[in-house]
CSV table of C-alpha atoms in Angstrom, one decimal:
chain,number,residue,atom,x,y,z
A,144,MET,CA,18.8,-12.7,-64.3
A,145,ASN,CA,20.8,-12.3,-67.5
A,146,ASP,CA,18.4,-14.6,-69.3
A,147,LEU,CA,15.4,-12.6,-68.1
A,148,LEU,CA,17.0,-9.3,-69.2
A,149,GLU,CA,17.9,-10.9,-72.5
A,150,PHE,CA,14.3,-11.8,-73.1
A,151,PHE,CA,13.0,-8.3,-72.4
A,152,ASP,CA,15.8,-6.7,-74.4
A,153,THR,CA,14.9,-8.9,-77.4
A,154,ILE,CA,11.2,-8.3,-77.2
A,155,LEU,CA,11.6,-4.5,-76.9
A,156,TRP,CA,14.3,-4.1,-79.6
A,157,SER,CA,13.5,-6.8,-82.1
A,158,THR,CA,9.8,-6.4,-82.2
A,159,ILE,CA,9.0,-2.9,-81.2
A,160,LEU,CA,11.8,-0.3,-81.2
A,161,ILE,CA,13.4,-1.1,-84.5
A,162,TYR,CA,10.1,-0.4,-86.3
A,163,LEU,CA,9.2,2.6,-84.1
A,164,LEU,CA,12.6,4.3,-84.3
A,165,PHE,CA,13.0,3.7,-88.0
A,166,GLY,CA,9.4,4.4,-88.9
A,167,SER,CA,9.3,7.6,-86.9
A,168,GLY,CA,12.5,8.8,-88.6
A,169,ILE,CA,11.2,8.0,-92.1
A,170,TYR,CA,7.8,9.6,-91.3
A,171,LEU,CA,9.3,12.8,-89.9
A,172,THR,CA,11.9,12.9,-92.7
A,173,PHE,CA,9.1,13.0,-95.3
A,174,ARG,CA,7.1,15.5,-93.4
A,175,LEU,CA,10.1,17.8,-93.2
A,176,GLY,CA,11.0,17.3,-96.8
A,177,PHE,CA,14.3,15.5,-96.2
A,178,ILE,CA,15.5,18.5,-94.2
A,179,GLN,CA,18.6,16.7,-92.8
A,180,PHE,CA,19.9,16.5,-96.4
A,181,ARG,CA,18.4,19.8,-97.7
A,182,ARG,CA,19.8,21.9,-94.8
A,183,PHE,CA,22.9,19.9,-94.0
A,184,GLY,CA,25.1,22.8,-94.6
A,185,HIS,CA,23.1,24.9,-92.2
A,186,LEU,CA,24.1,22.6,-89.3
A,187,PHE,CA,27.6,24.3,-89.5
A,188,SER,CA,26.3,27.8,-89.6
A,189,PRO,CA,27.7,30.2,-87.0
A,190,SER,CA,24.2,31.6,-86.5
A,191,LEU,CA,23.2,28.4,-84.7
A,192,PHE,CA,25.7,29.2,-81.9
A,193,LYS,CA,24.7,32.8,-81.3
A,194,ARG,CA,23.1,33.3,-77.9
A,195,ASN,CA,20.3,35.8,-77.4
A,196,ALA,CA,20.5,38.3,-74.5
A,197,ASP,CA,18.2,36.4,-72.1
A,198,PRO,CA,20.2,35.7,-68.9
A,199,ARG,CA,18.0,32.7,-68.0
A,200,GLY,CA,19.5,30.6,-70.8
A,201,THR,CA,22.8,29.0,-71.6
A,202,SER,CA,24.8,29.6,-74.8
A,203,PRO,CA,24.0,27.1,-77.7
A,204,TRP,CA,27.7,26.1,-77.9
A,205,ARG,CA,27.7,25.0,-74.2
A,206,VAL,CA,24.4,23.2,-74.7
A,207,LEU,CA,25.8,21.4,-77.7
A,208,CYS,CA,28.9,20.3,-75.7
A,209,LEU,CA,26.8,19.3,-72.7
A,210,SER,CA,24.6,17.1,-74.9
A,211,MET,CA,27.7,15.6,-76.5
A,212,ALA,CA,29.1,14.9,-73.1
A,213,SER,CA,26.3,12.3,-72.5
A,214,ARG,CA,26.4,11.0,-76.0
A,215,MET,CA,30.1,10.5,-76.3
A,216,GLY,CA,30.4,7.7,-73.8
A,217,THR,CA,31.3,4.0,-74.1
A,218,GLY,CA,28.6,3.6,-76.8
A,219,ASN,CA,31.0,5.3,-79.1
A,220,LEU,CA,34.0,3.0,-78.2
A,221,THR,CA,33.3,-0.3,-76.5
A,222,GLY,CA,29.6,-0.2,-77.6
A,223,VAL,CA,30.7,-0.2,-81.3
A,224,THR,CA,33.0,-3.2,-80.7
A,225,ILE,CA,30.2,-5.1,-79.2
A,226,ALA,CA,27.8,-4.2,-82.1
A,227,ILE,CA,30.4,-5.5,-84.6
A,228,ALA,CA,31.2,-8.6,-82.6
A,229,LEU,CA,27.5,-9.6,-82.3
A,230,GLY,CA,26.1,-8.2,-85.5
A,231,GLY,CA,29.0,-8.3,-87.9
A,232,PRO,CA,30.4,-5.4,-89.9
A,233,GLY,CA,27.0,-4.9,-91.4
A,234,ALA,CA,25.8,-3.4,-88.1
A,235,ILE,CA,27.7,-0.3,-89.0
A,236,PHE,CA,25.7,0.2,-92.1
A,237,TRP,CA,22.4,0.0,-90.2
A,238,MET,CA,23.9,2.4,-87.6
A,239,TRP,CA,24.4,4.9,-90.3
A,240,ILE,CA,20.9,4.4,-91.7
A,241,ILE,CA,19.1,4.8,-88.4
A,242,THR,CA,21.2,7.9,-87.6
A,243,LEU,CA,20.5,9.7,-90.8
A,244,PHE,CA,16.7,9.3,-90.4
A,245,SER,CA,16.9,9.9,-86.7
A,246,MET,CA,18.4,13.4,-87.4
A,247,ALA,CA,14.8,14.4,-88.3
A,248,THR,CA,13.6,12.9,-85.0
A,249,ALA,CA,16.2,14.9,-83.1
A,250,LEU,CA,15.1,18.1,-84.8
A,251,ILE,CA,11.5,17.6,-83.8
A,252,GLU,CA,12.1,16.5,-80.2
A,253,ASN,CA,14.6,19.3,-79.4
A,254,THR,CA,12.4,21.9,-81.1
A,255,LEU,CA,9.5,20.7,-78.9
A,256,ALA,CA,11.7,21.0,-75.8
A,257,GLN,CA,12.4,24.7,-76.6
A,258,ILE,CA,8.7,25.4,-77.4
A,259,TYR,CA,7.5,24.1,-74.1
A,260,LYS,CA,10.4,25.0,-71.9
A,261,GLY,CA,9.9,26.7,-68.5
A,262,THR,CA,12.0,28.1,-65.8
A,263,SER,CA,13.5,26.5,-62.7
A,264,ALA,CA,13.4,27.7,-59.1
A,265,ARG,CA,16.7,29.5,-59.8
A,266,ASN,CA,15.0,31.3,-62.8
A,267,LYS,CA,17.0,29.3,-65.4
A,268,PHE,CA,15.5,27.7,-68.5
A,269,ARG,CA,14.7,24.0,-68.1
A,270,GLY,CA,12.5,21.5,-69.9
A,271,GLY,CA,12.4,18.3,-71.8
A,272,PRO,CA,10.0,15.5,-72.9
A,273,ALA,CA,8.3,15.5,-69.5
A,274,ASP,CA,7.4,19.1,-70.0
A,275,TYR,CA,6.0,18.7,-73.5
A,276,MET,CA,4.1,15.7,-72.4
A,277,GLU,CA,2.5,17.7,-69.6
A,278,LYS,CA,1.9,21.0,-71.4
A,279,GLY,CA,1.5,19.9,-75.0
A,280,LEU,CA,-0.5,16.7,-74.4
A,281,GLY,CA,-2.0,17.5,-71.0
A,282,MET,CA,-0.7,14.2,-69.7
A,283,ARG,CA,1.3,14.9,-66.5
A,284,TRP,CA,1.2,11.3,-65.6
A,285,MET,CA,3.1,10.5,-68.8
A,286,GLY,CA,5.7,13.1,-67.9
A,287,ILE,CA,6.1,11.7,-64.4
A,288,LEU,CA,6.6,8.2,-65.7
A,289,PHE,CA,9.2,9.4,-68.3
A,290,SER,CA,11.0,11.4,-65.6
A,291,PHE,CA,11.1,8.4,-63.3
A,292,LEU,CA,12.7,6.3,-66.1
A,293,MET,CA,15.2,9.1,-66.8
A,294,VAL,CA,16.2,9.5,-63.1
A,295,ILE,CA,16.7,5.7,-62.7
A,296,SER,CA,18.4,5.2,-66.1
A,297,CYS,CA,20.6,8.3,-66.4
A,298,GLY,CA,21.2,8.9,-62.7
A,299,PHE,CA,22.0,5.3,-61.8
A,300,ILE,CA,22.1,2.7,-64.6
A,301,PHE,CA,23.9,4.7,-67.4
A,302,SER,CA,26.3,6.2,-64.8
A,303,ALA,CA,27.1,2.7,-63.5
A,304,LEU,CA,27.7,1.5,-67.1
A,305,GLN,CA,30.1,4.3,-67.8
A,306,ALA,CA,31.9,3.6,-64.5
A,307,ASN,CA,32.2,0.0,-65.4
A,308,SER,CA,33.9,0.9,-68.6
A,309,ILE,CA,36.4,3.1,-66.7
A,310,ALA,CA,37.1,0.2,-64.3
A,311,GLN,CA,37.5,-2.3,-67.2
A,312,ALA,CA,39.8,0.0,-69.1
A,313,SER,CA,41.9,0.8,-66.0
A,314,PHE,CA,42.2,-2.9,-65.1
A,315,HIS,CA,42.9,-4.4,-68.6
A,316,LEU,CA,45.1,-1.5,-69.9
A,317,LEU,CA,46.8,-0.2,-66.8
A,318,HIS,CA,46.3,-3.1,-64.3
A,319,VAL,CA,44.6,-0.9,-61.7
A,320,PRO,CA,42.4,-2.9,-59.4
A,321,ALA,CA,38.6,-2.2,-59.8
A,322,LEU,CA,38.3,-1.2,-56.1
A,323,THR,CA,41.0,1.4,-56.5
A,324,THR,CA,39.3,2.8,-59.6
A,325,ALA,CA,35.9,2.8,-57.8
A,326,CYS,CA,37.3,4.9,-54.9
A,327,ILE,CA,39.0,7.5,-57.2
A,328,LEU,CA,36.2,7.8,-59.6
A,329,ALA,CA,33.5,8.2,-56.9
A,330,ALA,CA,35.6,11.0,-55.4
A,331,LEU,CA,35.9,12.8,-58.7
A,332,VAL,CA,32.2,12.4,-59.5
A,333,ALA,CA,31.4,13.8,-56.0
A,334,LEU,CA,33.5,16.9,-56.6
A,335,LEU,CA,31.8,17.4,-60.0
A,336,ILE,CA,28.1,16.9,-59.2
A,337,PHE,CA,28.3,18.9,-56.0
A,338,GLY,CA,29.4,21.8,-58.2
A,339,GLY,CA,26.0,21.5,-59.8
A,340,ILE,CA,24.9,21.8,-63.5
A,341,ARG,CA,27.1,24.9,-63.9
A,342,ALA,CA,30.3,22.8,-63.1
A,343,VAL,CA,29.2,20.1,-65.6
A,344,THR,CA,28.6,22.7,-68.3
A,345,TRP,CA,32.0,24.2,-67.8
A,346,LEU,CA,33.7,20.8,-67.9
A,347,SER,CA,32.0,19.7,-71.1
A,348,LYS,CA,32.7,23.0,-72.8
A,349,TRP,CA,36.4,22.3,-72.7
A,350,MET,CA,36.6,18.5,-72.7
A,351,ILE,CA,34.3,17.6,-75.5
A,352,PRO,CA,36.2,19.3,-78.3
A,353,LEU,CA,39.5,18.0,-77.0
A,354,MET,CA,38.2,14.4,-76.7
A,355,ALA,CA,36.6,14.4,-80.1
A,356,THR,CA,39.7,15.8,-81.8
A,357,ALA,CA,42.0,13.4,-79.9
A,358,TRP,CA,39.9,10.4,-80.9
A,359,LEU,CA,39.7,11.4,-84.6
A,360,LEU,CA,43.5,12.0,-84.7
A,361,LEU,CA,44.1,8.6,-83.2
A,362,ALA,CA,41.7,7.1,-85.8
A,363,VAL,CA,43.5,8.8,-88.7
A,364,TRP,CA,46.8,7.5,-87.4
A,365,VAL,CA,45.7,3.9,-86.9
A,366,ILE,CA,43.7,3.7,-90.2
A,367,GLY,CA,46.6,5.3,-92.0
A,368,HIS,CA,48.7,2.2,-91.2
A,369,HIS,CA,46.1,0.1,-93.0
A,370,VAL,CA,44.8,2.5,-95.5
A,371,GLU,CA,45.0,0.0,-98.3
A,372,LYS,CA,42.3,-2.1,-96.6
A,373,LEU,CA,39.7,0.7,-96.6
A,374,PRO,CA,38.0,-0.3,-99.9
A,375,GLN,CA,37.7,-3.9,-98.7
A,376,VAL,CA,36.3,-2.8,-95.3
A,377,PHE,CA,33.5,-0.6,-96.9
A,378,ALA,CA,32.7,-3.5,-99.3
A,379,LEU,CA,32.5,-5.9,-96.3
A,380,ILE,CA,30.2,-3.5,-94.4
A,381,PHE,CA,27.7,-3.3,-97.2
A,382,LYS,CA,27.8,-7.0,-98.1
A,383,SER,CA,27.4,-8.0,-94.4
A,384,ALA,CA,24.5,-5.6,-94.0
A,385,PHE,CA,22.5,-7.5,-96.6
A,386,GLY,CA,23.8,-11.0,-95.9
A,387,LEU,CA,25.6,-11.1,-99.2
A,388,GLN,CA,28.6,-12.9,-97.7
A,389,GLU,CA,29.6,-14.5,-94.4
A,390,ALA,CA,30.8,-11.8,-92.0
A,391,ALA,CA,34.2,-13.5,-91.4
A,392,SER,CA,35.6,-10.6,-89.6
A,393,GLY,CA,32.7,-10.7,-87.1
A,394,ALA,CA,32.7,-14.3,-86.1
A,395,LEU,CA,29.7,-14.0,-83.8
A,396,ALA,CA,27.5,-12.4,-86.4
A,397,TYR,CA,24.0,-13.9,-86.7
A,398,GLY,CA,22.9,-12.7,-90.1
A,399,VAL,CA,21.0,-9.7,-91.4
A,400,THR,CA,18.5,-9.5,-88.5
A,401,GLN,CA,21.3,-9.5,-85.9
A,402,ALA,CA,23.1,-6.8,-87.9
A,403,ILE,CA,20.0,-4.6,-88.1
A,404,THR,CA,19.2,-5.1,-84.4
A,405,GLN,CA,22.8,-4.4,-83.2
A,406,GLY,CA,23.4,-1.5,-85.6
A,407,MET,CA,20.1,0.3,-84.7
A,408,GLN,CA,20.6,-0.4,-81.0
A,409,ARG,CA,24.1,1.1,-81.0
A,410,GLY,CA,23.0,3.9,-83.2
A,411,ALA,CA,20.1,4.8,-80.8
A,412,PHE,CA,22.4,4.4,-77.8
A,413,ALA,CA,25.1,6.6,-79.2
A,414,SER,CA,23.0,9.3,-80.9
A,415,GLU,CA,20.2,9.3,-78.3
A,416,ALA,CA,17.8,10.6,-81.0
A,417,GLY,CA,14.2,9.7,-80.2
A,418,VAL,CA,15.1,8.6,-76.7
A,419,GLY,CA,14.3,11.9,-75.1
A,420,SER,CA,17.6,12.6,-73.3
A,421,SER,CA,19.0,15.5,-75.3
A,422,PRO,CA,15.9,17.6,-75.1
A,423,ASN,CA,16.6,18.0,-71.4
A,424,VAL,CA,19.6,20.2,-72.2
A,425,ALA,CA,18.4,21.6,-75.5
A,426,ALA,CA,15.7,23.4,-73.4
A,427,MET,CA,18.4,25.2,-71.5
A,428,ALA,CA,19.7,27.1,-74.6
A,429,ALA,CA,19.0,30.9,-75.0
A,430,VAL,CA,17.9,31.0,-78.6
A,431,SER,CA,15.6,33.3,-80.6
A,432,HIS,CA,13.7,30.4,-82.2
A,433,PRO,CA,13.0,26.9,-81.0
A,434,ALA,CA,14.1,25.3,-84.3
A,435,ALA,CA,17.6,26.7,-83.9
A,436,SER,CA,18.1,24.4,-80.9
A,437,GLY,CA,16.7,21.5,-83.0
A,438,PHE,CA,19.3,22.1,-85.8
A,439,ASN,CA,22.0,22.4,-83.1
A,440,GLN,CA,21.2,18.9,-81.9
A,441,MET,CA,21.0,17.4,-85.4
A,442,LEU,CA,24.6,18.4,-85.7
A,443,ALA,CA,25.4,16.6,-82.4
A,444,VAL,CA,23.7,13.4,-83.7
A,445,PHE,CA,25.8,13.5,-86.9
A,446,ILE,CA,29.1,14.1,-85.2
A,447,ASP,CA,28.6,11.6,-82.4
A,448,THR,CA,27.4,8.7,-84.5
A,449,VAL,CA,28.4,9.2,-88.2
A,450,VAL,CA,31.8,10.6,-87.3
A,451,ILE,CA,33.0,9.3,-83.9
A,452,CYS,CA,31.4,5.8,-84.1
A,453,THR,CA,32.4,5.3,-87.7
A,454,ALA,CA,36.0,6.2,-86.7
A,455,THR,CA,35.9,3.5,-84.0
A,456,ALA,CA,34.5,0.9,-86.5
A,457,LEU,CA,37.2,1.7,-89.0
A,458,ILE,CA,39.9,1.3,-86.4
A,459,ILE,CA,38.7,-2.2,-85.6
A,460,LEU,CA,37.9,-3.4,-89.2
A,461,THR,CA,41.0,-2.0,-90.9
A,462,SER,CA,43.3,-3.4,-88.2
A,463,GLY,CA,42.1,-7.0,-88.8
A,464,ALA,CA,41.9,-7.5,-85.0
A,465,LEU,CA,38.6,-9.5,-85.4
A,466,ASP,CA,40.4,-12.0,-87.7
A,467,ILE,CA,42.6,-13.1,-84.8
A,468,PRO,CA,41.3,-16.4,-83.4
A,469,GLY,CA,39.7,-15.9,-79.9
A,470,ALA,CA,39.7,-12.1,-80.4
A,471,PRO,CA,38.3,-10.3,-77.3
A,472,THR,CA,35.6,-7.7,-77.3
A,473,GLY,CA,35.2,-4.3,-75.6
A,474,VAL,CA,38.3,-2.3,-74.7
A,475,ARG,CA,40.7,-5.2,-75.1
A,476,LEU,CA,39.6,-5.5,-78.8
A,477,LEU,CA,40.3,-1.8,-79.2
A,478,ARG,CA,43.8,-2.1,-77.7
A,479,LEU,CA,44.4,-5.1,-80.0
A,480,ALA,CA,43.4,-2.9,-83.0
A,481,ILE,CA,45.5,0.1,-81.9
A,482,ASP,CA,48.6,-1.6,-80.7
A,483,PRO,CA,50.4,-2.2,-84.1
A,484,ALA,CA,50.2,1.6,-84.8
A,485,LEU,CA,51.2,2.6,-81.3
A,486,PRO,CA,53.1,-0.4,-79.8
A,487,GLU,CA,54.4,1.4,-76.7
A,488,TRP,CA,51.6,3.9,-75.9
A,489,SER,CA,48.4,2.1,-77.0
A,490,SER,CA,47.4,1.1,-73.5
A,491,VAL,CA,48.0,4.5,-71.9
A,492,ILE,CA,46.4,6.5,-74.6
A,493,LEU,CA,43.4,4.3,-74.9
A,494,ALA,CA,42.9,4.2,-71.2
A,495,MET,CA,43.0,8.0,-71.0
A,496,LEU,CA,40.4,8.4,-73.8
A,497,VAL,CA,38.0,5.7,-72.5
A,498,CYS,CA,38.1,7.3,-69.0
A,499,ALA,CA,37.5,10.8,-70.4
A,500,PHE,CA,34.6,9.6,-72.7
A,501,ALA,CA,33.0,7.8,-69.8
A,502,PHE,CA,33.6,10.5,-67.2
A,503,THR,CA,32.0,13.2,-69.3
A,504,SER,CA,29.1,10.9,-70.0
A,505,ILE,CA,28.5,10.4,-66.3
A,506,ALA,CA,28.5,14.2,-65.9
A,507,GLY,CA,26.0,14.6,-68.8
A,508,ASN,CA,23.7,11.9,-67.5
A,509,TYR,CA,23.7,13.5,-64.1
A,510,VAL,CA,22.3,16.7,-65.6
A,511,TYR,CA,19.6,14.8,-67.4
A,512,ALA,CA,18.6,13.0,-64.1
A,513,GLU,CA,18.6,16.2,-62.0
A,514,ASN,CA,16.5,18.0,-64.5
A,515,ASN,CA,13.8,15.3,-64.5
A,516,LEU,CA,14.0,15.0,-60.7
A,517,SER,CA,13.0,18.7,-60.5
A,518,PHE,CA,10.1,18.1,-62.8
A,519,VAL,CA,8.6,15.5,-60.5
A,520,HIS,CA,9.3,17.6,-57.4
A,521,SER,CA,11.2,20.7,-56.6
A,522,ALA,CA,14.4,19.3,-55.3
A,523,ALA,CA,14.8,20.4,-51.7
A,524,PRO,CA,18.4,20.6,-50.5
A,525,VAL,CA,18.1,17.4,-48.4
A,526,LYS,CA,16.5,15.4,-51.2
A,527,LEU,CA,19.0,16.6,-53.7
A,528,LEU,CA,21.8,15.6,-51.3
A,529,ILE,CA,20.3,12.1,-51.0
A,530,PHE,CA,20.0,11.8,-54.8
A,531,ARG,CA,23.6,12.9,-55.3
A,532,LEU,CA,24.9,10.4,-52.7
A,533,LEU,CA,22.9,7.6,-54.5
A,534,VAL,CA,24.5,8.6,-57.8
A,535,ILE,CA,28.0,8.4,-56.3
A,536,ALA,CA,27.1,5.0,-54.7
A,537,MET,CA,26.0,3.7,-58.1
A,538,VAL,CA,29.2,4.9,-59.8
A,539,PHE,CA,31.2,3.2,-57.1
A,540,GLY,CA,29.2,0.0,-57.4
A,541,GLY,CA,29.2,0.2,-61.2
A,542,CYS,CA,33.0,-0.3,-61.2
A,543,LEU,CA,32.4,-3.7,-59.6
A,544,MET,CA,29.4,-5.0,-61.5
A,545,GLU,CA,29.1,-7.2,-64.6
A,546,LEU,CA,29.3,-5.5,-67.9
A,547,GLN,CA,26.7,-7.6,-69.8
A,548,MET,CA,24.0,-7.0,-67.2
A,549,LEU,CA,24.6,-3.3,-67.3
A,550,TRP,CA,24.3,-3.2,-71.1
A,551,LYS,CA,21.0,-5.1,-71.0
A,552,LEU,CA,19.6,-2.8,-68.3
A,553,ALA,CA,20.7,0.2,-70.3
A,554,ASP,CA,19.1,-1.1,-73.5
A,555,ILE,CA,15.8,-2.0,-71.7
A,556,PHE,CA,15.4,1.4,-70.0
A,557,MET,CA,16.4,3.2,-73.2
A,558,ALA,CA,13.7,1.3,-75.0
A,559,LEU,CA,11.0,2.2,-72.5
A,560,MET,CA,12.0,5.9,-72.6
A,561,ALA,CA,12.0,5.9,-76.4
A,562,ILE,CA,8.5,4.4,-76.6
A,563,LEU,CA,7.1,7.1,-74.4
A,564,ASN,CA,9.0,9.9,-76.0
A,565,LEU,CA,8.3,8.8,-79.6
A,566,THR,CA,4.6,8.5,-78.8
A,567,ALA,CA,4.6,12.1,-77.5
A,568,LEU,CA,6.6,13.7,-80.2
A,569,LEU,CA,4.6,12.0,-83.0
A,570,LEU,CA,1.4,13.3,-81.4
A,571,LEU,CA,2.9,16.8,-81.2
A,572,SER,CA,4.8,16.6,-84.5
A,573,GLY,CA,2.2,18.8,-86.2
A,574,ILE,CA,3.1,21.9,-84.2
A,575,ALA,CA,6.8,21.1,-84.3
A,576,VAL,CA,6.8,20.9,-88.1
A,577,LYS,CA,5.0,24.2,-88.3
A,578,VAL,CA,7.6,25.9,-86.1
A,579,VAL,CA,10.4,24.4,-88.2
A,580,LYS,CA,8.8,25.7,-91.4
A,581,ASP,CA,8.4,29.1,-89.8
A,582,TYR,CA,12.1,29.1,-89.1
A,583,GLU,CA,12.9,28.1,-92.7
A,584,ARG,CA,10.5,30.8,-94.0
A,585,GLN,CA,12.2,33.6,-92.0
A,586,ARG,CA,15.6,32.4,-93.2
A,587,ARG,CA,14.5,32.5,-96.9
A,588,MET,CA,13.4,36.1,-96.3
A,589,GLY,CA,16.9,36.9,-95.1
A,590,LYS,CA,15.8,37.4,-91.5
A,591,THR,CA,17.2,36.1,-88.3
A,592,PRO,CA,14.4,33.8,-87.2
A,593,VAL,CA,12.5,35.0,-84.2
A,594,PHE,CA,9.8,32.9,-82.6
A,595,ASN,CA,6.4,34.6,-82.1
A,596,PRO,CA,3.9,32.3,-80.3
A,597,ASP,CA,1.0,34.5,-81.4
A,598,HIS,CA,1.4,33.0,-84.9
A,599,PHE,CA,0.5,29.6,-83.5
A,600,PRO,CA,-3.0,29.7,-82.0
A,601,GLU,CA,-2.8,26.0,-81.0
A,602,LEU,CA,-0.1,27.0,-78.5
A,603,ARG,CA,-2.4,29.4,-76.6
A,604,GLY,CA,-2.5,28.5,-73.0
A,605,GLN,CA,0.1,25.8,-73.2
A,606,LEU,CA,3.3,27.9,-72.8
A,607,GLU,CA,4.8,29.2,-69.6
A,608,PRO,CA,4.1,32.9,-69.3
A,609,GLY,CA,7.2,35.0,-69.8
A,610,VAL,CA,9.4,32.5,-71.5
A,611,TRP,CA,8.6,33.5,-75.1
A,612,ASP,CA,6.8,36.8,-74.5
A,613,LYS,CA,9.9,38.9,-75.2
A,614,THR,CA,12.4,37.1,-77.4
A,615,SER,CA,15.7,39.0,-77.9
A,616,SER,CA,17.7,38.9,-81.1
A,617,PRO,CA,20.9,36.8,-81.1
A,618,ARG,CA,24.1,38.6,-80.2
């Protein structure tokens, strides 16, 4: 089974996704005039977090935290260790490259999610790629296929993957049996998801800032013990990226191709830009202009990948843990890297952080899955109950499954979702670029950007009545 998954993973990522993700990012970057660099300062503007008065929406800050909840999972921690072990230090360089260009992709896909958003049975904003596939392209079948992939991947596979990371961390760091972890984690997940999307939003609002701050403080502490190695580490990253020297600190590196593949794969997994996951929560935001949500998610991509993932990489590379013969991978490699700086507390602190990252990711992935389930069919109470029970079962089983198989399944499903989503957003990029430029034009005039669909005749008949008819100013 592993050989079969490896074959599909290689086909999708080495021959299709690398070119599609990178090419889409470059194309949209040029169409938007390198907006991620021109408007980088705007990503931190307080205006992006102002909520308008529409009670159907969620505050942009909560939406940012909710999208970060899914992103900040094991891809930021153990996923980075795997990328370095398999692709060498150069994988980090290619992770940066794909992330910087993918910020433009994130702007477009999340702007589209806002443009074509609708309302749920509870009269709350909802939307995502499935909605802009149906409304913008008139291809409901494409939306249904995408939703199916999202439900299976985010509801089951990705949640099982995060659960597996919690089990691995608990066993290797705290010596807790996997079965014990499975029982406790399943119970906690049940309490959370039966509280619904509102409970997940509340949790992410508080946990994400705390988790990010704690990880960065830990990184500064660990790197500070090896600060003299930083110039060598950055030189090694660049040299390894282009095959200029043997990646001695990544003994399993397979050259430039492997570095590119692993770096872009981890960058895509961590940032989720172009995959079509973050638009599912971006559509929930109560904003006066769709592009505001797009800029909001650009910030999420930058923080998650360029900041958090880089911190993880520097912890590993400055510590010299990979130079140790027979060095492990995953969470054990992280412990090996952190232990010299925190000899008595490394296992406990790392276990707490890995479990927190993975648990919030399970929560965020559940929101994505439920949103797409409602697109295919209005979730009746009984059907929603069955779905939630299946999610809990997958979390329980994920604690007992093999890590390598889970990663391969996650990579394959992410690739399939990205192919569908990138196809749709490229076909709809014309209207998205116009909306973003409208946002920039209003800002240059000193106005608070407000979206008026009447200025875009191509949208006539495509938007859900009442969603953008009366747009309130931010408060």
